[in-house]
Coordinates of C-alpha atoms and ligand atoms in Angstrom, one line a residue:
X1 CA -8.7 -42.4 -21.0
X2 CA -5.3 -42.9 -19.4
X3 CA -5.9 -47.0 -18.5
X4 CA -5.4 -47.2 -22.4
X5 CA -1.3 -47.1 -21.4
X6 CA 1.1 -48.5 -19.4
X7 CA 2.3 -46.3 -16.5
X8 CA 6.4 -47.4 -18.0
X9 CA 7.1 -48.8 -21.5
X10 CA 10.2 -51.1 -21.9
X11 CA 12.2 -51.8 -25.3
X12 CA 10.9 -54.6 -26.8
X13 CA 14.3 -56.8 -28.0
X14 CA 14.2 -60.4 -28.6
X15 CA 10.7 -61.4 -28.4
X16 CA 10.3 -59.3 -24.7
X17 CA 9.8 -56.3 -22.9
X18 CA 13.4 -55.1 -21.0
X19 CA 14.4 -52.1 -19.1
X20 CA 16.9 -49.7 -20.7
X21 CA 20.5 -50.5 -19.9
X22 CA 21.1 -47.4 -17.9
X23 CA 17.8 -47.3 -16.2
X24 CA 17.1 -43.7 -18.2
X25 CA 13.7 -42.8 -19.2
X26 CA 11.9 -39.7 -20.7
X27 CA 8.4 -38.5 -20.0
X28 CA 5.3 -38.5 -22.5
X29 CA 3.8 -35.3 -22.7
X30 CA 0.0 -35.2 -23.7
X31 CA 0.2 -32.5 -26.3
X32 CA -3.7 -31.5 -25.7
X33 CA -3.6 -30.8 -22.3
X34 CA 0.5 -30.6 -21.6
X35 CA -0.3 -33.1 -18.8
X36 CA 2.4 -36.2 -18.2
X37 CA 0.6 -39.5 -20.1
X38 CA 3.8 -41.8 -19.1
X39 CA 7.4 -42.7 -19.5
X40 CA 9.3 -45.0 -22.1
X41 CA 12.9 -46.3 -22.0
X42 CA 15.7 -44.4 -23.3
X43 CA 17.5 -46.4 -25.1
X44 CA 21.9 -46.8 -24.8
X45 CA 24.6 -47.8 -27.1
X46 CA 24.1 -51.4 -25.1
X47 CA 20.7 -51.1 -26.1
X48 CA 21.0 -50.6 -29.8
X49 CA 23.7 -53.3 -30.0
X50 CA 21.3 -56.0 -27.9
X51 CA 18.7 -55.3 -30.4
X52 CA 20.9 -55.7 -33.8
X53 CA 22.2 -58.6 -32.1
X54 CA 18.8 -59.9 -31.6
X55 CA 17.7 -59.2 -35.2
X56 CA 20.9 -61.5 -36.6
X57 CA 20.0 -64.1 -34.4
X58 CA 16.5 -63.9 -35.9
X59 CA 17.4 -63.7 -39.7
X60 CA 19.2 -66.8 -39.6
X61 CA 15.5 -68.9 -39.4
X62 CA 13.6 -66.0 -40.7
X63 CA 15.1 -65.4 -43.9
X64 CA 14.5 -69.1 -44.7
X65 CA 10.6 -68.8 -44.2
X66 CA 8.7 -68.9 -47.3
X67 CA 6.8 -66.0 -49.7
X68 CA 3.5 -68.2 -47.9
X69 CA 4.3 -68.1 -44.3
X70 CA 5.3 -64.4 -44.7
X71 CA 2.2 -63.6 -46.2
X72 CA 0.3 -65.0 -43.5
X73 CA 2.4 -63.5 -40.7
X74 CA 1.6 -59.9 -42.9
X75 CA -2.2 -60.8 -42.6
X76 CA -1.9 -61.8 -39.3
X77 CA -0.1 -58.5 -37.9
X78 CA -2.7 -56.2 -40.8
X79 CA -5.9 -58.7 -38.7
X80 CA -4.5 -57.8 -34.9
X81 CA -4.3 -54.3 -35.7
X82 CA -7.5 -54.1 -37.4
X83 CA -9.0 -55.7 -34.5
X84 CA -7.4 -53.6 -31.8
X85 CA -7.8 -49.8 -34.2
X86 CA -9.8 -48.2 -31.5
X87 CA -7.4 -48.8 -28.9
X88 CA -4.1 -47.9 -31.1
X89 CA -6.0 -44.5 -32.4
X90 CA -6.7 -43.4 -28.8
X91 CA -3.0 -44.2 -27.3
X92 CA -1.3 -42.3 -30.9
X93 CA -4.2 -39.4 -30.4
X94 CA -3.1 -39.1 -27.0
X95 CA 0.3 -38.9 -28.0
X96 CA 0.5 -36.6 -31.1
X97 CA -2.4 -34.5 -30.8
X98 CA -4.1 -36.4 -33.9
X99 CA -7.5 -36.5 -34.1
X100 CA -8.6 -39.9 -33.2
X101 CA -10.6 -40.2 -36.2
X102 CA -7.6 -39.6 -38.3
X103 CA -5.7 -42.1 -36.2
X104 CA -8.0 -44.7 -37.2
X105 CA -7.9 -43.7 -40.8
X106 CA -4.3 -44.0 -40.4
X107 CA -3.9 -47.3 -38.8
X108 CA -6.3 -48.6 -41.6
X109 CA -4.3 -47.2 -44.3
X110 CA -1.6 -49.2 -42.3
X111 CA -3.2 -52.5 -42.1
X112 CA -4.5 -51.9 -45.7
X113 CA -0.7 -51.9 -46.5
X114 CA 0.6 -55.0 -45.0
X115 CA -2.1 -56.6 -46.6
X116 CA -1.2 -55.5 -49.8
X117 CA 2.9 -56.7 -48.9
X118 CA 1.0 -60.2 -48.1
X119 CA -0.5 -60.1 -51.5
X120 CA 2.4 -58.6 -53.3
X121 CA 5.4 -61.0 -52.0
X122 CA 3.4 -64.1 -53.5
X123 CA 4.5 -62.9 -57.1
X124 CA 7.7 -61.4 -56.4
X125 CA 10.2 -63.1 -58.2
X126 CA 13.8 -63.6 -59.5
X127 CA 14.6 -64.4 -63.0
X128 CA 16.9 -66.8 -65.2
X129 CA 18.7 -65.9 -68.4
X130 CA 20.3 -68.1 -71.2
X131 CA 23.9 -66.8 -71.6
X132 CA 24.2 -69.4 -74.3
X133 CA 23.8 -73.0 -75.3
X134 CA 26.1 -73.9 -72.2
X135 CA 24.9 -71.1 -69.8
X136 CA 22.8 -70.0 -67.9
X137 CA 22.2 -68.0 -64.8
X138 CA 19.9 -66.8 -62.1
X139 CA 18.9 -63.9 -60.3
X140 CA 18.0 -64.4 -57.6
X141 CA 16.5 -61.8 -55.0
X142 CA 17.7 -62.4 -51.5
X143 CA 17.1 -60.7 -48.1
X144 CA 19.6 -57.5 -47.6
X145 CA 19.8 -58.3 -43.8
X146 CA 19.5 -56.5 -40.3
X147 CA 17.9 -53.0 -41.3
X148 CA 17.6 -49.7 -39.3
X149 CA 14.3 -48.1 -39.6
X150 CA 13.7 -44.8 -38.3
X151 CA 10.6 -43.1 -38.3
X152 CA 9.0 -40.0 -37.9
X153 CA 6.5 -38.4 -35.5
X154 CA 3.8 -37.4 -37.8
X155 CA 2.2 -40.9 -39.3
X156 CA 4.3 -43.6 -37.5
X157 CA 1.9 -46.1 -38.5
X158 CA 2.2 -45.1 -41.9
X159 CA 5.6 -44.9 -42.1
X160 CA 6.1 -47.9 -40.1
X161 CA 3.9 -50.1 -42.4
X162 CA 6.1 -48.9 -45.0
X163 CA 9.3 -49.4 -43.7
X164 CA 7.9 -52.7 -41.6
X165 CA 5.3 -53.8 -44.9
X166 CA 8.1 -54.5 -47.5
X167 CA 11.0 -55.8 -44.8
X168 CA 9.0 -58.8 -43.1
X169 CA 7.9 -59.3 -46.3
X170 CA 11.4 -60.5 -48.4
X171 CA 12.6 -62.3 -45.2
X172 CA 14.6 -59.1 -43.1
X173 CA 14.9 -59.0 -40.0
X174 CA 14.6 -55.6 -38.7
X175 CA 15.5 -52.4 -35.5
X176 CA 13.0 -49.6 -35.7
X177 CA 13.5 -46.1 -33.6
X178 CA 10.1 -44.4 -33.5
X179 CA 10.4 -40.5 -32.6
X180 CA 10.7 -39.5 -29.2
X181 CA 7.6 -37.6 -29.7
X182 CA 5.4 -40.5 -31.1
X183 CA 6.9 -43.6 -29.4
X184 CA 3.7 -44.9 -28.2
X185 CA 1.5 -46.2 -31.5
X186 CA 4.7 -48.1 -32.4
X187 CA 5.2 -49.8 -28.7
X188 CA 1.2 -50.2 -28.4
X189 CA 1.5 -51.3 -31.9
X190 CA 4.4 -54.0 -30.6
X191 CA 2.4 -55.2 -28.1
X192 CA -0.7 -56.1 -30.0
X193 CA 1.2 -58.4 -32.4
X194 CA 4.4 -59.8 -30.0
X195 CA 2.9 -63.1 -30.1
X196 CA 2.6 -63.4 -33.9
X197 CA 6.0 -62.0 -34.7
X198 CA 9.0 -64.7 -34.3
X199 CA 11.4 -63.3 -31.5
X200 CA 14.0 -60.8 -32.4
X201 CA 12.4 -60.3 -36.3
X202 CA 11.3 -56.9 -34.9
X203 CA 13.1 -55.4 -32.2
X204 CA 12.3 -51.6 -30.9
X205 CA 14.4 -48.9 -29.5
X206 CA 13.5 -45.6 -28.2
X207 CA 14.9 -42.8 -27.5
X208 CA 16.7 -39.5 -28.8
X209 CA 17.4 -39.0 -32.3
X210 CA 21.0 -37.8 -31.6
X211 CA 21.3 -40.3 -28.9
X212 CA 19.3 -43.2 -29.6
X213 CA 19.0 -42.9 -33.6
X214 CA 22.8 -41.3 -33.7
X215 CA 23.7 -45.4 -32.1
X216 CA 21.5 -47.4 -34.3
X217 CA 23.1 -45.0 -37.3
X218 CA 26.7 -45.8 -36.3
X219 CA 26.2 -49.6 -36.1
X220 CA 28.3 -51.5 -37.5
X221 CA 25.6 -54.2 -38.1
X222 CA 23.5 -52.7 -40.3
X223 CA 22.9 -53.7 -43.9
X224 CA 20.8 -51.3 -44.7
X225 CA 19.2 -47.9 -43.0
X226 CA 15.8 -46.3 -44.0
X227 CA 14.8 -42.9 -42.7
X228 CA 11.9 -40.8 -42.9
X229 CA 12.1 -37.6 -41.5
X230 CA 14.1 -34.2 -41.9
X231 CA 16.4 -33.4 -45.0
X232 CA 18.6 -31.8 -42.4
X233 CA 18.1 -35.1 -40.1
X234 CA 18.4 -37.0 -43.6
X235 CA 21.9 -35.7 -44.3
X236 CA 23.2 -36.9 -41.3
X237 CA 22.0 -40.5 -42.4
X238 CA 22.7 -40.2 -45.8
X239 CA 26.2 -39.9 -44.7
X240 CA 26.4 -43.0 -42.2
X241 CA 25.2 -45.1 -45.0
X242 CA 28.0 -43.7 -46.9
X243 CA 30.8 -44.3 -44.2
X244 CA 29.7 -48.4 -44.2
X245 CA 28.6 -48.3 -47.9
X246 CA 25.4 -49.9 -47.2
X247 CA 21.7 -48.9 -49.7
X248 CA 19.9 -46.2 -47.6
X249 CA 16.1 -44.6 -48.8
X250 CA 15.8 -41.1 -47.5
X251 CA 12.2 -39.8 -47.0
X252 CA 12.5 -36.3 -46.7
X253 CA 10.7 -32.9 -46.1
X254 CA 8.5 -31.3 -48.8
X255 CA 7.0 -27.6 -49.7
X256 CA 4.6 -29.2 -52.7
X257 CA 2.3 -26.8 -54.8
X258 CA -1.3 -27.1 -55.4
X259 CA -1.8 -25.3 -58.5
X260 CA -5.3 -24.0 -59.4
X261 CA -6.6 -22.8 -63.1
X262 CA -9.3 -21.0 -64.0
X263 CA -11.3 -24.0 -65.2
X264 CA -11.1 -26.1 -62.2
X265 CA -13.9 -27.6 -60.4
X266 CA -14.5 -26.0 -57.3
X267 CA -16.1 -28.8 -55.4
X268 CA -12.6 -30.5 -55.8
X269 CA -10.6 -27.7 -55.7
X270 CA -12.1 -27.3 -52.0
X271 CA -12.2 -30.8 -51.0
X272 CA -8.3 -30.5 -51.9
X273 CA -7.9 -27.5 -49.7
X274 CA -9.8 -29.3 -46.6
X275 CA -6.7 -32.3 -47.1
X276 CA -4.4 -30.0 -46.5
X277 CA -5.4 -29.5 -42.5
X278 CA -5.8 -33.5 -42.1
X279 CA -3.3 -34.1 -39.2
X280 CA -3.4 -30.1 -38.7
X281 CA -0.8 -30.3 -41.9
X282 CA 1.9 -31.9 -40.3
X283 CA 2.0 -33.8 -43.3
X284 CA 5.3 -34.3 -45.6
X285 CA 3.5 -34.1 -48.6
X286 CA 0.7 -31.5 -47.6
X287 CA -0.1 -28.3 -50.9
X288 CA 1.5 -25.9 -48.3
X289 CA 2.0 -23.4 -51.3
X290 CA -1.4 -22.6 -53.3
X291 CA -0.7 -21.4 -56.4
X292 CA -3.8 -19.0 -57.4
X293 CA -4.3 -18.2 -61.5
X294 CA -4.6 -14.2 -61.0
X295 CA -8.5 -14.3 -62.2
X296 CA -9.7 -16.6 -59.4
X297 CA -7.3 -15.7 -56.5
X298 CA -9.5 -13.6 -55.0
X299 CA -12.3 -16.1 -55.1
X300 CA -10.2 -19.0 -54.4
X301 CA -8.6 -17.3 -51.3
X302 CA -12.0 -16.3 -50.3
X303 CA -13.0 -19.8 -50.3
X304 CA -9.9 -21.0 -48.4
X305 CA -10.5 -18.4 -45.5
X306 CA -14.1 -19.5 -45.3
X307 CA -13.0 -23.1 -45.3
X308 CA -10.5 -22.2 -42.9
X309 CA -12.6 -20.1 -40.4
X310 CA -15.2 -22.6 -40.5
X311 CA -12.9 -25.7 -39.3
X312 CA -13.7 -26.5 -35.0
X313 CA -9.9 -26.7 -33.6
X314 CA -10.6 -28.6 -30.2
X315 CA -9.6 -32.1 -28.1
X316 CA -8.6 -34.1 -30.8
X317 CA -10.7 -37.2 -29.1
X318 CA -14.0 -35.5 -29.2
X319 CA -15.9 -36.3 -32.3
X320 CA -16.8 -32.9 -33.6
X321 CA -13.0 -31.4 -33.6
X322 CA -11.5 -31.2 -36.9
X323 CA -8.3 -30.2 -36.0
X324 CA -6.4 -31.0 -32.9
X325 CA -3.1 -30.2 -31.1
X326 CA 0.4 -29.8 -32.8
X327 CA 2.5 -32.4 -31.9
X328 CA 4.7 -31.1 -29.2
X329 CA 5.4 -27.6 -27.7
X330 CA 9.2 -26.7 -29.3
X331 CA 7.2 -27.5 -32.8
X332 CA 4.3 -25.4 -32.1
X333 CA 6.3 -23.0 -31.2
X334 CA 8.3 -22.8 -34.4
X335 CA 5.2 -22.9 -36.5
X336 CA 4.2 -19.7 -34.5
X337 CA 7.3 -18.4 -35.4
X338 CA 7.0 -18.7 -39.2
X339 CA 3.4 -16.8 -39.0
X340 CA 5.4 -13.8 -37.8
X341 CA 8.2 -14.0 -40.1
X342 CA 5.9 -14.1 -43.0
X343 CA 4.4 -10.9 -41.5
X344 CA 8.0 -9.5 -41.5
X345 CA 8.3 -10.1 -44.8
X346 CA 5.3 -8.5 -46.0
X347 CA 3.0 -11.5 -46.5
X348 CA -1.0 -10.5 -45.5
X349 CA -2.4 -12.4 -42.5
X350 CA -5.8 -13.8 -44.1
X351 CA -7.1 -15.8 -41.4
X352 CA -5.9 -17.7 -38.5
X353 CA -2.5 -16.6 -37.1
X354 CA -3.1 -17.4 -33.2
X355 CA -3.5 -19.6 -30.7
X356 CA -6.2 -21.5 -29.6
X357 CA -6.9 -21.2 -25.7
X358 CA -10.5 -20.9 -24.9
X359 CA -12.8 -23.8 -24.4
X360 CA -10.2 -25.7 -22.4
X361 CA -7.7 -25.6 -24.8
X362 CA -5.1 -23.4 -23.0
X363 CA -2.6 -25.9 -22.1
X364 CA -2.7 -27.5 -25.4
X365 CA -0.5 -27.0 -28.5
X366 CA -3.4 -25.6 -30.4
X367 CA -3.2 -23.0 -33.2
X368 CA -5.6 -21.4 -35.9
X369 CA -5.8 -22.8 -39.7
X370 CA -3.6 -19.8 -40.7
X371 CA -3.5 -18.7 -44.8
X372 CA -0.6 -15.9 -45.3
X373 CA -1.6 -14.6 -48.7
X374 CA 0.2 -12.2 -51.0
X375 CA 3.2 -14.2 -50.6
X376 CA 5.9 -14.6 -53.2
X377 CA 8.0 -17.3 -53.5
X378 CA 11.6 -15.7 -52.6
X379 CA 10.0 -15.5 -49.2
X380 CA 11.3 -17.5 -46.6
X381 CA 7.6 -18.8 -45.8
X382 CA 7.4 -19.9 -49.3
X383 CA 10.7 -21.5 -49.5
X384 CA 10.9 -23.5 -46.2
X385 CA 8.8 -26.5 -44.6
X386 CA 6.5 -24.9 -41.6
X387 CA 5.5 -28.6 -41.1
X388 CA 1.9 -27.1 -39.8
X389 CA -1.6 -25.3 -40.5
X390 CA -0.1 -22.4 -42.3
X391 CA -1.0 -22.1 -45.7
X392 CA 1.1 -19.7 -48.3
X393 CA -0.8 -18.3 -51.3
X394 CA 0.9 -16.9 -54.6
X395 CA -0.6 -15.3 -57.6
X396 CA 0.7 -16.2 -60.8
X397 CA -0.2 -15.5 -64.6
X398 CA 0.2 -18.4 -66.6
X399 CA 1.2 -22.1 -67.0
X400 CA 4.7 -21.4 -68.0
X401 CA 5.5 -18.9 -64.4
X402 CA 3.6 -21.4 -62.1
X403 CA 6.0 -24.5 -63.4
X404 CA 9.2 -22.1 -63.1
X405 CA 7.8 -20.4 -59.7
X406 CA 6.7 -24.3 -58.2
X407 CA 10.3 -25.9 -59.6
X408 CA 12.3 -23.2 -57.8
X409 CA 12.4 -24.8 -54.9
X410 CA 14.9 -27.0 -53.2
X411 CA 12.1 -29.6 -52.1
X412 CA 10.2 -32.0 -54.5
X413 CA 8.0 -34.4 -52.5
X414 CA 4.6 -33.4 -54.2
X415 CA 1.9 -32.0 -55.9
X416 CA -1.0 -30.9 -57.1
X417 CA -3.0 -29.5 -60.4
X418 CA -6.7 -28.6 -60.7
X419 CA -7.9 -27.9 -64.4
X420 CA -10.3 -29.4 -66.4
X421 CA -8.1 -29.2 -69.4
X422 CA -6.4 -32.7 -69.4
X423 CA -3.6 -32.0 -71.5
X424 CA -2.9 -28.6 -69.5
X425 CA -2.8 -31.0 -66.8
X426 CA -0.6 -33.6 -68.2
X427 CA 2.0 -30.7 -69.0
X428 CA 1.5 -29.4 -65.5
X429 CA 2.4 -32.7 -63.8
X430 CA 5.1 -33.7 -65.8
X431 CA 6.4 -30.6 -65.3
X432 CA 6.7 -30.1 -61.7
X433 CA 9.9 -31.6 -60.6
X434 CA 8.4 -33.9 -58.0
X435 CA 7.7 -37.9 -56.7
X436 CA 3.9 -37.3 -57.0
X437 CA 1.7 -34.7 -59.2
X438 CA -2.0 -35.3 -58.0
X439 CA -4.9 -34.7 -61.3
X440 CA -8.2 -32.7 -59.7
X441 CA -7.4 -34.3 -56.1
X442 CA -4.8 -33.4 -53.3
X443 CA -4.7 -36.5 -50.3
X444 CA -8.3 -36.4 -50.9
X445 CA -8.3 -39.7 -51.9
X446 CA -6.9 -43.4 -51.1
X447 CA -3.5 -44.2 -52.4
X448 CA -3.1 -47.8 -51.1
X449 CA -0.4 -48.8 -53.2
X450 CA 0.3 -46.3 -55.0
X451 CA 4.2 -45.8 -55.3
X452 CA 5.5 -42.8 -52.5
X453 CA 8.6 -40.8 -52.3
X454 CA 10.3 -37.6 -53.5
X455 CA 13.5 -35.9 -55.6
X456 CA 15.4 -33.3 -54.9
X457 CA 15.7 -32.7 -51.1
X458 CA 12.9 -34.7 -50.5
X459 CA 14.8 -38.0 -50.9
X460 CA 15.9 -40.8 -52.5
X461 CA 13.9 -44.3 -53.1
X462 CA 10.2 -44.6 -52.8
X463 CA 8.1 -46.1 -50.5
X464 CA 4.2 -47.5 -50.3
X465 CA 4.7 -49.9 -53.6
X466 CA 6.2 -54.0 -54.0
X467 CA 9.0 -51.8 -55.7
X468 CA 10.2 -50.9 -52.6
X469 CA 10.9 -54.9 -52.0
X470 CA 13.7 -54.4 -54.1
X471 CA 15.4 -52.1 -51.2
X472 CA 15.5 -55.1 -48.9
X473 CA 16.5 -57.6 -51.4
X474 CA 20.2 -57.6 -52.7
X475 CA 21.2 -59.6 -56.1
X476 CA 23.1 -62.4 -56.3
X477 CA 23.4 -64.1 -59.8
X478 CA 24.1 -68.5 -60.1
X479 CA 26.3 -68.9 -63.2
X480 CA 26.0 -72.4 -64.5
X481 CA 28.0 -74.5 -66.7
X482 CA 25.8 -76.5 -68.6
X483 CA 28.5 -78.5 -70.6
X484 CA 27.9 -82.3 -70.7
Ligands
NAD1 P1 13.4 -35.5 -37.6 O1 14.3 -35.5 -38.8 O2 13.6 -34.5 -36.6 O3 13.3 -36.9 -36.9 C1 13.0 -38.1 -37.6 C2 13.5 -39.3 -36.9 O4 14.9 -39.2 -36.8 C3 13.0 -39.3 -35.4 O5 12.8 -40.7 -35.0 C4 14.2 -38.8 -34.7 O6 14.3 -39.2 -33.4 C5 15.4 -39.3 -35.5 N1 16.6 -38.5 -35.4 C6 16.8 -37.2 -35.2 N2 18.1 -36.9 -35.2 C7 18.8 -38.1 -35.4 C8 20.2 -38.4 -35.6 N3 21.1 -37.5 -35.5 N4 20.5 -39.7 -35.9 C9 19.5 -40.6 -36.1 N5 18.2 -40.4 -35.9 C10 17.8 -39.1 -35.6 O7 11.9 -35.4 -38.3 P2 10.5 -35.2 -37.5 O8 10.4 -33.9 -37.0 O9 10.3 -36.4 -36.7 O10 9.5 -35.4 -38.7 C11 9.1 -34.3 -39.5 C12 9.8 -34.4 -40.8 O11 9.6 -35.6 -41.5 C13 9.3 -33.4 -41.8 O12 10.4 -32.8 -42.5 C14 8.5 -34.2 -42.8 O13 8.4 -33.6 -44.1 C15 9.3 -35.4 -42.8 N6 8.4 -36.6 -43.3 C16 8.7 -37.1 -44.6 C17 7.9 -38.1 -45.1 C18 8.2 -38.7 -46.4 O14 7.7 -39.8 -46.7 N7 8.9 -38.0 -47.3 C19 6.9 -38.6 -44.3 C20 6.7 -38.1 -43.0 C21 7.5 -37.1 -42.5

């Protein structure tokens, strides 16, 4: 399995492969088996600099390539990818403990989504406006610069198609810091399309976040920064685009509801419930609080522990798992930690609540589908992102409580409600203070396209749409004098 990697993985800046400044490396740890996979470079402050440099040089051609040659360039990196999935969704299921089925499915999504950037950059446009019979002036749309894209551990190819999808396509040039804990699909990634990318339009750096991301934060030649990750990580941005007052989108944690009525359908409701353990929930926008109408929680829950208790937790490359390792030990291990604090506070264990160890899985960061029910939502388990497979039920009485119980909450990525009763529904969704309310589905379905991104702690801007174009574009208006 291993001869899918390279024993050492450089930082790719300026079109090639280099050594980090320093010489400094940190290991890749298999998070199935805890074995050693590899080493990448850790990147320096001389690092970071090389590559914005790089990305400057770059923009000056790039940003004069046209909406047609960055199409094809988006078609020809969504094509490579495509064409190399089995190999990408083996090196990122190696690396994160994803199940190499849901690699693929993520790379696909990804590919599906540069595809759509190819399609969607063909019609963006500026506009003109008659002032008055002697004036007249255009907007035009024009390429923000050298961005900083930093992305998370948990769907990098996701994220990075994205953050990537949108920048290539308005003519930016572009430094990306994967997470230290999911370097690989983005350098694997890098490798399967360095000959169709123009030298030093992408450039990637890897290392630390509060070495590595803390540099490419504090540059000074950034015009833009885009982050998907923490809220507390996201503060810390937030602020650095503040100090060099440049645009900065924020993609933050979540604790969404998924909100069940009385007259749901259950076939849904269930397929809904089996989303939320896709990437054994280490998903942003994952239902971790289920909100149960008090004459069905009982069944419902029931349900949900069956579901639960049925799901095979094993190597996440071996076709029958359906749910592999967490992504890294210190994350495991705080996931752990919340089962025991909801205990503490008085939360029921349901199902779940342990390690995995037998069948080989002993070394791995494997856990249980865990549901704490009788939770209410002043608990800390109810309150906080565990960014894992533990599930928190609540009971509550009717449609005014559940809106007031899922708004009091400092997150508000997303959402779901399941009712058959459309214009409960509507009311529902538009209730919830959120970036997405899902109708009778919950990740269950695609979403190519369809706009991404959260309120309230959970960020600022939105992601996954031609909308997002407008991040990496800055305005300039042309005033002209039309006097003879
Ligand atoms: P994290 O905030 O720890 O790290 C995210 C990225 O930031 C990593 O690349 C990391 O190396 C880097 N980083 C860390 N400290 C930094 C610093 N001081 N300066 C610059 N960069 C720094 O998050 P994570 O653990 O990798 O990812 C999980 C989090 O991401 C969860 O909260 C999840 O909800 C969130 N997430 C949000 C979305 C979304 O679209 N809203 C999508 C995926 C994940």
């Amino acid at each position: 399995m291993h001869n899918y990697l390279q024993e050492k993985y450089g930082l790719f800046i300026d079109g090639s492969w280099v050594d980090a400044h320093r010489k400094e490396t940190f290991k890749v740890i298999n998070p199935s088996t805890g074995e050693e996979l590899c080493c990448c470079a850790e990147a320096s402050r001389e690092d970071v600099d090389k590559a914005v440099q790089a990305a400057w040089k770059a923009f000056q051609s790039y940003k004069k390539t046209s909406p047609v040659e960055r199409s094809a360039l988006l078609h020809r990196i969504a094509d490579a990818m495509t064409a190399q999935v089995d190999k990408l969704a083996m090196v990122e299921c190696l690396d994160t403990g994803k199940l190499y089925k849901e690699a693929k499915s993520d790379i696909l999504f990804a590919a599906d989504f540069y595809r759509y950037c190819a399609g969607a950059i063909m019609t963006y446009e500026g506009k003109a406006s008659v002032i008055n019979d002697t004036t007249m002036s255009l907007i035009l749309r024009e390429p923000i610069g050298v961005v900083g894209q930093i992305v998370p551990w948990n769907v990098p190819f996701v994220v990075g198609a994205w953050k990537l999808g949108p920048a290539l396509a308005v003519g930016c040039t572009t430094v990306v810091k994967p997470s230290r804990y999911a370097s690989l699909g983005m350098l694997e990634f890098m490798r399967c399309i360095e000959d169709i990318v123009p030298a030093g339009v992408i450039n990637i750096v890897t290392g630390s976040g509060s070495r590595c991301g803390q540099y490419l934060l504090e540059h000074p030649g950034l015009r833009k920064l885009s982050f998907t990750g923490s809220t507390e990580v996201g503060r810390v941005v937030g602020e650095a685009a503040a100090r060099k007052i440049i645009p900065v989108t924020l993609e933050l944690g979540g604790k969404s509801v998924n909100i069940i009525f009385p007259d749901s359908d259950r076939d849904k409701v269930k397929s809904g419930l089996r989303a939320f353990l896709v990437n054994a929930a280490q998903v942003c926008s994952a239902g971790s609080r289920l909100f149960l109408h008090e004459e069905i929680y009982d069944e419902i829950l029931a349900m949900a522990v069956d579901l639960f208790n049925s799901i095979k937790v094993g190597l996440p490359w071996e076709e029958e798992s359906q749910m592999g390792a967490l992504c890294y030990k210190g994350h495991f291990e705080k996931v752990m930690n919340y089962v025991a604090l909801g205990l503490a506070e008085g939360a029921r264990l349901a199902c779940g609540g342990t390690r995995v160890t037998e069948n080989g899985l002993d070394k791995g960061n494997f856990m249980r589908p865990t549901i704490l029910a009788d939770v209410t939502n002043e608990m800390r388990v109810a309150r906080e992102e565990i960014f894992g497979p533990v599930l928190v039920v609540i009971k509550f009485r009717d449609e005014e409580e559940v809106i007031r119980m899922a708004n009091d909450n400092s997150y508000g990525l997303s959402g779901a409600v399941y009712t058959r009763d459309l214009n409960r529904a509507i009311r529902v969704a538009r209730g919830v203070e959120t970036g997405r309310m899902w109708i009778n589905a919950y990740g269950d379905i695609s979403t190519t396209g369809v706009i991404f991104g959260g309120c309230k702690e959970s960020g600022i801007g939105r992601e996954g749409h031609w909308l997002s174009f407008d991040h990496y574009t800055q305005i300039k208006s042309i005033v002209i004098n039309l006097a003879k």
